[in-house]
PDB file of C-alpha atoms in Angstrom:
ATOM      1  CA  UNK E 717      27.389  23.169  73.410  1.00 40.00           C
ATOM      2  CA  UNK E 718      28.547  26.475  71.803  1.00 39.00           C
ATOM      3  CA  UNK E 719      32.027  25.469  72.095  1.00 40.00           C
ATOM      4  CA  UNK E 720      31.053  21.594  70.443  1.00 40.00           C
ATOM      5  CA  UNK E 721      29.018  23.633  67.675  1.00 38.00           C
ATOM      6  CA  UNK E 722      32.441  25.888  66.842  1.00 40.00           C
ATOM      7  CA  UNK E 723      34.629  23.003  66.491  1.00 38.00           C
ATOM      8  CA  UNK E 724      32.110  21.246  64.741  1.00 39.00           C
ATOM      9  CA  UNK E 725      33.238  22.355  60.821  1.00 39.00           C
ATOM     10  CA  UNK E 726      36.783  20.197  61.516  1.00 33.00           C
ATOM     11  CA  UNK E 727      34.287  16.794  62.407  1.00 34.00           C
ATOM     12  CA  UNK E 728      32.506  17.892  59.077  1.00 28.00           C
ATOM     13  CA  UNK E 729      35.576  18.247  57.332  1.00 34.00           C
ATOM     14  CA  UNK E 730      36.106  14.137  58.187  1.00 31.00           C
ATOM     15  CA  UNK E 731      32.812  13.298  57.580  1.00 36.00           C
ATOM     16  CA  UNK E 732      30.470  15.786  55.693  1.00 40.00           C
ATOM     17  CA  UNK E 733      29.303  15.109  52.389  1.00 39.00           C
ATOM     18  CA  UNK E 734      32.856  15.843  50.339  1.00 40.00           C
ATOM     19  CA  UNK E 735      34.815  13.429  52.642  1.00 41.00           C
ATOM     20  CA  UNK E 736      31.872  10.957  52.406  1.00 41.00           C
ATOM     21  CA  UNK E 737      31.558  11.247  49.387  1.00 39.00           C
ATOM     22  CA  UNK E 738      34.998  10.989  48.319  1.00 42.00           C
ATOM     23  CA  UNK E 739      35.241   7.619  50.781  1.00 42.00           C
ATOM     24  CA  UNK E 740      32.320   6.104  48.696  1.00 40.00           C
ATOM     25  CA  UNK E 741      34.645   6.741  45.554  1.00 38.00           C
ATOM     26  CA  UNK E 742      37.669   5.208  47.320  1.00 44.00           C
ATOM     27  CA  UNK E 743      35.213   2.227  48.503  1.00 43.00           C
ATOM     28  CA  UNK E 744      33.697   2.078  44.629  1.00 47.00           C
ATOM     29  CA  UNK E 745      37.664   2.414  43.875  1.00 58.00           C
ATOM     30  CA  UNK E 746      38.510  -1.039  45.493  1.00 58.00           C
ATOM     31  CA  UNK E 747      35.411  -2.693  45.144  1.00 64.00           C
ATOM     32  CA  UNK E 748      35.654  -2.164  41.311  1.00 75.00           C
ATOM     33  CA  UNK E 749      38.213  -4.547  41.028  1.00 77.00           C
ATOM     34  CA  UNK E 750      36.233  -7.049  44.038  1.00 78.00           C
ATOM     35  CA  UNK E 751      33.304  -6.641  41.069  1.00 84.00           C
ATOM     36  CA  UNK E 752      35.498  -7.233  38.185  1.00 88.00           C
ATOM     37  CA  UNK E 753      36.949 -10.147  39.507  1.00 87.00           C
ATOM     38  CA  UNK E 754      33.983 -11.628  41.200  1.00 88.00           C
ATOM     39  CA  UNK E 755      32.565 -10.971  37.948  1.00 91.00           C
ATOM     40  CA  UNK E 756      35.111 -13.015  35.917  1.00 92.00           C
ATOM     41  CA  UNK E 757      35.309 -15.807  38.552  1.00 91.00           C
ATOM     42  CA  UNK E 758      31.105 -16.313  38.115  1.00 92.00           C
ATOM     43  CA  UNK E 759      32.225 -16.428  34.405  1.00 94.00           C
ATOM     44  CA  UNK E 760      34.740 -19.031  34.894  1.00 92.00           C
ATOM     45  CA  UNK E 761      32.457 -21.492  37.054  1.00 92.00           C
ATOM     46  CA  UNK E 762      29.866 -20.902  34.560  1.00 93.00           C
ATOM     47  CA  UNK E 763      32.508 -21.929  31.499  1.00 94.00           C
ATOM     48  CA  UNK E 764      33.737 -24.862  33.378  1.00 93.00           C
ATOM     49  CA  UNK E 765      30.055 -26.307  34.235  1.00 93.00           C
ATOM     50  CA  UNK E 766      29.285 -25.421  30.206  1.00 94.00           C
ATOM     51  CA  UNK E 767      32.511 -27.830  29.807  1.00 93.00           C
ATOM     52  CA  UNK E 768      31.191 -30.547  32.433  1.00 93.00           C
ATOM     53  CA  UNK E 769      27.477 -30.644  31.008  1.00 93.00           C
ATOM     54  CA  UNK E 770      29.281 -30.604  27.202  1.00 92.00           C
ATOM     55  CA  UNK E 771      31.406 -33.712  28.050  1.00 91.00           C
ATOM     56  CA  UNK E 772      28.582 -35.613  30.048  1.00 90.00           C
ATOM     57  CA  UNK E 773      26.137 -34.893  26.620  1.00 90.00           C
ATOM     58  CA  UNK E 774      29.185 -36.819  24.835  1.00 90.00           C
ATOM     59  CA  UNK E 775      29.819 -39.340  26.771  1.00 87.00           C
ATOM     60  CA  UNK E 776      26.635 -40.504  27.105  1.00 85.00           C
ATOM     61  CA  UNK E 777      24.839 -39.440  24.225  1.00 85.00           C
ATOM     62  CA  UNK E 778      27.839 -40.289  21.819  1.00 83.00           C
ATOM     63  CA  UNK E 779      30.698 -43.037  23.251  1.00 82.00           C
ATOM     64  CA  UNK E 780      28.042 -45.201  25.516  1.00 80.00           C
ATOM     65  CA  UNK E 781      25.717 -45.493  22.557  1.00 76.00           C
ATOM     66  CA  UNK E 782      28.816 -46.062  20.066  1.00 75.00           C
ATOM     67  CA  UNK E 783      29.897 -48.837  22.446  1.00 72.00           C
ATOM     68  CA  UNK E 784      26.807 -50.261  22.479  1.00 65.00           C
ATOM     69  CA  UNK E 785      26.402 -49.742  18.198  1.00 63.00           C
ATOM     70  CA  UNK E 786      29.416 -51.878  18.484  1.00 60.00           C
ATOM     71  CA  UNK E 787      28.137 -54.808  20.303  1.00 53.00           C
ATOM     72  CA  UNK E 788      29.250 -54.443  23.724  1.00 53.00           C
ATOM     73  CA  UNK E 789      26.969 -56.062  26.263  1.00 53.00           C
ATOM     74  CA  UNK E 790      25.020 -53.964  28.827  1.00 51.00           C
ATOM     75  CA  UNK E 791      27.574 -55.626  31.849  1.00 51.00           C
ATOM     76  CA  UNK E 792      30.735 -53.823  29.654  1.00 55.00           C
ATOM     77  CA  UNK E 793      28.958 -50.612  29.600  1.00 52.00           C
ATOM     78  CA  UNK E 794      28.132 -50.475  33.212  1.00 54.00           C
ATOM     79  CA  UNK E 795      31.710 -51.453  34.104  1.00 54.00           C
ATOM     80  CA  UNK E 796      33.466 -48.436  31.810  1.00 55.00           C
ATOM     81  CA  UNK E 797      30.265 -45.637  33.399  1.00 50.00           C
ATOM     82  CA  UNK E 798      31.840 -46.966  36.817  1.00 53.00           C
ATOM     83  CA  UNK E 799      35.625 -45.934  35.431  1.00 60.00           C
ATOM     84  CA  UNK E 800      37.673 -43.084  35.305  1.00 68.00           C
ATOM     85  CA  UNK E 801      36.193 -41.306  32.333  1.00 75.00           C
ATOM     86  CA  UNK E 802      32.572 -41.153  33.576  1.00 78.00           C
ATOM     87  CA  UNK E 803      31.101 -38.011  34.541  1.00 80.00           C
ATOM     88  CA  UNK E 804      28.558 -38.503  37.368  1.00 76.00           C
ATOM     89  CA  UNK E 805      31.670 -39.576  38.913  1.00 77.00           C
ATOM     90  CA  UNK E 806      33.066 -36.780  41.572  1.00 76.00           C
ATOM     91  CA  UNK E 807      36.559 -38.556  41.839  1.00 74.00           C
ATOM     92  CA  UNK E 808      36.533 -38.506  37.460  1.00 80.00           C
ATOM     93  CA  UNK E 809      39.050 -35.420  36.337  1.00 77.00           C
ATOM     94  CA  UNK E 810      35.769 -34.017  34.937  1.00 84.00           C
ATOM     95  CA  UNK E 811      33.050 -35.187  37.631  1.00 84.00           C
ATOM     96  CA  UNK E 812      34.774 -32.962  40.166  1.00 85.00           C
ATOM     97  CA  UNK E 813      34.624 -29.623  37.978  1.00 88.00           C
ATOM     98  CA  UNK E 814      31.018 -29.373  38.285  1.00 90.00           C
ATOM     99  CA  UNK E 815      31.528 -29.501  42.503  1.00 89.00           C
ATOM    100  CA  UNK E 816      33.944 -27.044  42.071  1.00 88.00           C
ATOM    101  CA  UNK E 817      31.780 -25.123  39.256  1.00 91.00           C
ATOM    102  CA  UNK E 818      29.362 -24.724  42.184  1.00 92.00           C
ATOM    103  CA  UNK E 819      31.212 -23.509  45.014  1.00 91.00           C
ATOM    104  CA  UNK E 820      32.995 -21.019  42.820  1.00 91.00           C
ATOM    105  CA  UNK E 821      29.451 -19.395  41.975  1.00 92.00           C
ATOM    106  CA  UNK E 822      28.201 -18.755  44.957  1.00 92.00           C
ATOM    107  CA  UNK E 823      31.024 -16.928  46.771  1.00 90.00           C
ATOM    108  CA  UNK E 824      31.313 -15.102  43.217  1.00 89.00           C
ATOM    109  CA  UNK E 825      27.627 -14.274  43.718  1.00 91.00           C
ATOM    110  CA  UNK E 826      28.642 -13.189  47.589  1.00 87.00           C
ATOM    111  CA  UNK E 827      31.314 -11.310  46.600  1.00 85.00           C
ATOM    112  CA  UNK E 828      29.590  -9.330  44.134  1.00 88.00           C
ATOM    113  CA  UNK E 829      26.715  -8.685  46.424  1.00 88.00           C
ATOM    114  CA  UNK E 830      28.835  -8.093  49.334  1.00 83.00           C
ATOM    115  CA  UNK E 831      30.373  -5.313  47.101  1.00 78.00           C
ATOM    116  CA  UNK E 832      27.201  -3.862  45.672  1.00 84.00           C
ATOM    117  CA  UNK E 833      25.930  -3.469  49.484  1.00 83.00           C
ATOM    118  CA  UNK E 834      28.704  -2.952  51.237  1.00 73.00           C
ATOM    119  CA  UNK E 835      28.322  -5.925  53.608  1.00 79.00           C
ATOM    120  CA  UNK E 836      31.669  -6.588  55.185  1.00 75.00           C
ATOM    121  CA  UNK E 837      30.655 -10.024  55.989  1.00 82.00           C
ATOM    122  CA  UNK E 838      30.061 -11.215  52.649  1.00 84.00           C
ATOM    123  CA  UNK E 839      33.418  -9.563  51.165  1.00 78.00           C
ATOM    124  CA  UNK E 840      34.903 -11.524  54.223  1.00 82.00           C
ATOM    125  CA  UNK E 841      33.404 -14.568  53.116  1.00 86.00           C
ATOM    126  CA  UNK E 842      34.837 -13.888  49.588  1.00 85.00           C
ATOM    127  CA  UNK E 843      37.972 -13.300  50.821  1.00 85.00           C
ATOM    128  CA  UNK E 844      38.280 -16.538  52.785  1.00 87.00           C
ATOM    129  CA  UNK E 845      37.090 -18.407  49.648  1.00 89.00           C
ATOM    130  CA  UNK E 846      39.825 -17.025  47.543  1.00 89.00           C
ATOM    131  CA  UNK E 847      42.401 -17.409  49.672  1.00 87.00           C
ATOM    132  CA  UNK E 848      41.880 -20.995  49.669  1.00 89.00           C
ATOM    133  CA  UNK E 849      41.456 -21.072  46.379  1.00 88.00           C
ATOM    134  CA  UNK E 850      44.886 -20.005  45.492  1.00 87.00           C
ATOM    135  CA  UNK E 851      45.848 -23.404  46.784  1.00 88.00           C
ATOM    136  CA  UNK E 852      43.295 -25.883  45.717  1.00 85.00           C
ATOM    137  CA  UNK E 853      42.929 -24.550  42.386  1.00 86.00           C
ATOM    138  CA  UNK E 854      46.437 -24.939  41.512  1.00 89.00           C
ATOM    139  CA  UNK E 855      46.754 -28.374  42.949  1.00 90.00           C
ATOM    140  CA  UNK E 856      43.203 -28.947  41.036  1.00 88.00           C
ATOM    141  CA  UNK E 857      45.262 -27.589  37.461  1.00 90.00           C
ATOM    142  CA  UNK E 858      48.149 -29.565  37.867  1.00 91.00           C
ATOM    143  CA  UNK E 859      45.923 -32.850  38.136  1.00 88.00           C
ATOM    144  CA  UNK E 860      44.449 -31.691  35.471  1.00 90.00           C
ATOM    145  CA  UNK E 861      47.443 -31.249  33.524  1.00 90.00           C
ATOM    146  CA  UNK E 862      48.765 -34.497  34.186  1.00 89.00           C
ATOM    147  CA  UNK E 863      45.257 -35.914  33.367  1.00 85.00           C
ATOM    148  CA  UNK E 864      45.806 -34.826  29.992  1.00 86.00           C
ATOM    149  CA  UNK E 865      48.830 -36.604  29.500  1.00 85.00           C
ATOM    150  CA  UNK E 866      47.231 -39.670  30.509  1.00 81.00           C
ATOM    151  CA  UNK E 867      46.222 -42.420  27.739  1.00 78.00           C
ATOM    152  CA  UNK E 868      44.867 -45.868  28.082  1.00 73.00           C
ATOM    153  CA  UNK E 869      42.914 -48.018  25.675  1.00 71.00           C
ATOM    154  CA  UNK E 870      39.128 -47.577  24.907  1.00 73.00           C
ATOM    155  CA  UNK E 871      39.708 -43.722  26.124  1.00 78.00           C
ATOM    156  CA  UNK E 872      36.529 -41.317  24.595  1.00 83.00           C
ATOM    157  CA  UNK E 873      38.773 -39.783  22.019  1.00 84.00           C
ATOM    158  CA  UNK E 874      37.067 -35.843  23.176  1.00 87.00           C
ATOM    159  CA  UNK E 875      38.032 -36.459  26.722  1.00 86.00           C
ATOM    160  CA  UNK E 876      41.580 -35.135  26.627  1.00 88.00           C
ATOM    161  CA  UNK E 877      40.136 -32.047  24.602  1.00 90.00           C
ATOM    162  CA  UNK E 878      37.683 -31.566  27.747  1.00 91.00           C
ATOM    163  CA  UNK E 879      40.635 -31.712  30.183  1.00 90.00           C
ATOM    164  CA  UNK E 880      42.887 -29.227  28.361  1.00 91.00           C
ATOM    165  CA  UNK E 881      39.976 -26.561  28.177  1.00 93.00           C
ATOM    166  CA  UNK E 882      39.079 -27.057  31.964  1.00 92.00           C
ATOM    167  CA  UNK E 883      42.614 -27.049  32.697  1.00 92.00           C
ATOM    168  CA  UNK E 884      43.408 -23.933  30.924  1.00 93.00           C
ATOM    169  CA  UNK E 885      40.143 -22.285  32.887  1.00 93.00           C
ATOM    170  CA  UNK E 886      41.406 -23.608  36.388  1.00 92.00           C
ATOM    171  CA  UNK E 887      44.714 -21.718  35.973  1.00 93.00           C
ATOM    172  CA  UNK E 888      42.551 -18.879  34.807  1.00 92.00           C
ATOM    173  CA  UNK E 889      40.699 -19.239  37.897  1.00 91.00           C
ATOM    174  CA  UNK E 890      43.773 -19.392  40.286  1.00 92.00           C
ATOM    175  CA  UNK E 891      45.478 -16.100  38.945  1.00 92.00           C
ATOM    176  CA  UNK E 892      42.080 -14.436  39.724  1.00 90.00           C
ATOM    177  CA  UNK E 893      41.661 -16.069  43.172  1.00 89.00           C
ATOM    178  CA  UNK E 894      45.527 -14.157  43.772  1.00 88.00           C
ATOM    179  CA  UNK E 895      44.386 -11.115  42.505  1.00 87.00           C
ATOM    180  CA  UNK E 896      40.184 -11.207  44.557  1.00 84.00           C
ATOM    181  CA  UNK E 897      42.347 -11.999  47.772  1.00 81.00           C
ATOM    182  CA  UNK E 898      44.143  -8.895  47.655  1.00 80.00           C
ATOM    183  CA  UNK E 899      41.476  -6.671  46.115  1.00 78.00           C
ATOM    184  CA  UNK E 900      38.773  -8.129  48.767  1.00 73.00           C
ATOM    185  CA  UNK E 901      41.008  -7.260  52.037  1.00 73.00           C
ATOM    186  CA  UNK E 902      40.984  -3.561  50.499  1.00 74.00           C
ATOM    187  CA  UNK E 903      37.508  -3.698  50.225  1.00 68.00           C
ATOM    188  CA  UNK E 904      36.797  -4.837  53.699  1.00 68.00           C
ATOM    189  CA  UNK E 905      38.850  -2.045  54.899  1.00 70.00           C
ATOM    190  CA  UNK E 906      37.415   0.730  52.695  1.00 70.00           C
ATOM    191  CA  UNK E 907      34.120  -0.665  53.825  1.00 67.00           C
ATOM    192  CA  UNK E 908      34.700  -0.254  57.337  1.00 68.00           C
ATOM    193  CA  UNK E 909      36.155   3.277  56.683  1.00 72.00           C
ATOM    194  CA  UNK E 910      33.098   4.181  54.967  1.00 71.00           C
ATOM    195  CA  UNK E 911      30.854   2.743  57.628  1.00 66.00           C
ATOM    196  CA  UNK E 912      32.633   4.681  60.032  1.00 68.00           C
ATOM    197  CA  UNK E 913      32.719   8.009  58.552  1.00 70.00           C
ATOM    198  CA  UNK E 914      28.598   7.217  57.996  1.00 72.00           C
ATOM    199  CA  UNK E 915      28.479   7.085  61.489  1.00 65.00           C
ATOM    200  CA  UNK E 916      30.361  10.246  62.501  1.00 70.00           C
ATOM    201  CA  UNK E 917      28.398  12.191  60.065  1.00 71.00           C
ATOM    202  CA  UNK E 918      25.083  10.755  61.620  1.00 70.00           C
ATOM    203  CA  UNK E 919      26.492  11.716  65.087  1.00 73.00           C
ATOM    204  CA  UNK E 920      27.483  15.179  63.924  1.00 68.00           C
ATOM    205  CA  UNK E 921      23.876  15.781  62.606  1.00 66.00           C
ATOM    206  CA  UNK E 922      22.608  14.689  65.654  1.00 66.00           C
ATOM    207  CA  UNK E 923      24.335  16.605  67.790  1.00 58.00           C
ATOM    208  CA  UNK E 924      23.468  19.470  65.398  1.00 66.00           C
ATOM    209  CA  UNK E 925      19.614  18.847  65.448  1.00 61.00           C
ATOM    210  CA  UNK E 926      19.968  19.077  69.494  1.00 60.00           C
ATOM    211  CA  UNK E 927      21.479  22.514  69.352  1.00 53.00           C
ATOM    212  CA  UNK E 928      19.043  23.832  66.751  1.00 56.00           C
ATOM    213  CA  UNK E 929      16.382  22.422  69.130  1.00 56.00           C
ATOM    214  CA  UNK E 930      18.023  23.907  72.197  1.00 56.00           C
ATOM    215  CA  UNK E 931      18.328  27.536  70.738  1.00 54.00           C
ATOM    216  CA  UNK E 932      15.804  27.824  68.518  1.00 57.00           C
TER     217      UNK E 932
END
């Protein structure tokens, strides 16, 4: 035990309160930028379901009820809600933003919490998200794009100014997804490193407290 006790300064050195505390800034370090960008992705979703909720307020409160000012019947008013510009509408270029507004929230929220308590899972989780996000958000901005540049007859005149804003926050959204995939697999490794260094230092003061209590 002597011997253990005498060698026990170099475990500290690993592990004590300067090298833990030092791994908590490295963890902090990486998981500052998991925060930031978790952060600015929650911001995003909430922008783009501000955009959705905006546009659905027009389009029904504003176009329907001018169609209907201008003597359509109820059957021609049911037939353009069923078309491409309605909202409620998850195939719509708008309808699917709030779907996607959504998901994007709550592995934002998971991310940020999985930074805040250093749960490896949830960083995971965020990770995973991200990583497919770099690919269906860009395929998502391009539609968009091309949405934008599509024009047909009777079109709400505000709908193409709806698609350009969500467009320009889905490309927004895909150069952060690049950036919280490589930030989060930092994270998860800092994480672990902390978790293990927690665990040597608990093991250390154990093994401490038993030769205190063996030679008092």
């Amino acid at each position: 035990r002597s011997a253990e006790v005498q060698a026990g300064p170099s475990r500290f050195e690993v592990s004590g309160p300067g090298k833990s505390s030092g791994g908590a800034l490295r963890v902090m370090r990486s998981g500052g930028g998991v925060l930031c960008i978790a952060a600015a992705q929650l911001l995003v979703g909430l922008c783009l379901l501000g955009l959705y909720e905006g546009y659905k307020a027009y389009y029904f409160n504003k176009y329907i009820a001018q169609l209907q000012v201008e003597q359509w019947n109820s059957t021609s008013v049911n037939m353009r809600v069923g078309n491409y510009e309605n909202p409620m509408d998850p195939r719509s270029p708008m309808g699917f933003t709030f779907y996607l507004a959504i998901i994007n929230n709550i592995f934002s929220i998971a991310g940020l919490a999985g930074v805040l308590n250093a749960q490896r899972e949830l960083v995971i989780a965020f990770f995973a998200y991200n990583a497919a996000q770099m690919v269906f958000s860009f395929h998502f901005f391009v539609d968009m794009v091309t949405d934008t540049g599509i024009n047909y007859s009777g079109e709400p005149p505000m709908l193409t100014a709806y698609e350009k804003a969500s467009a320009a926050f889905l490309f927004f959204n895909f150069i952060l997804s690049v950036a919280a995939t490589v930030s989060a697999m930092r994270a998860v490794d800092e994480i672990r490193s902390k978790q293990r260094e927690e665990y040597n230092r608990l093991t250390v003061l154990s093994d401490t407290l038993a030769f205190e209590a063996d030679h008092p």
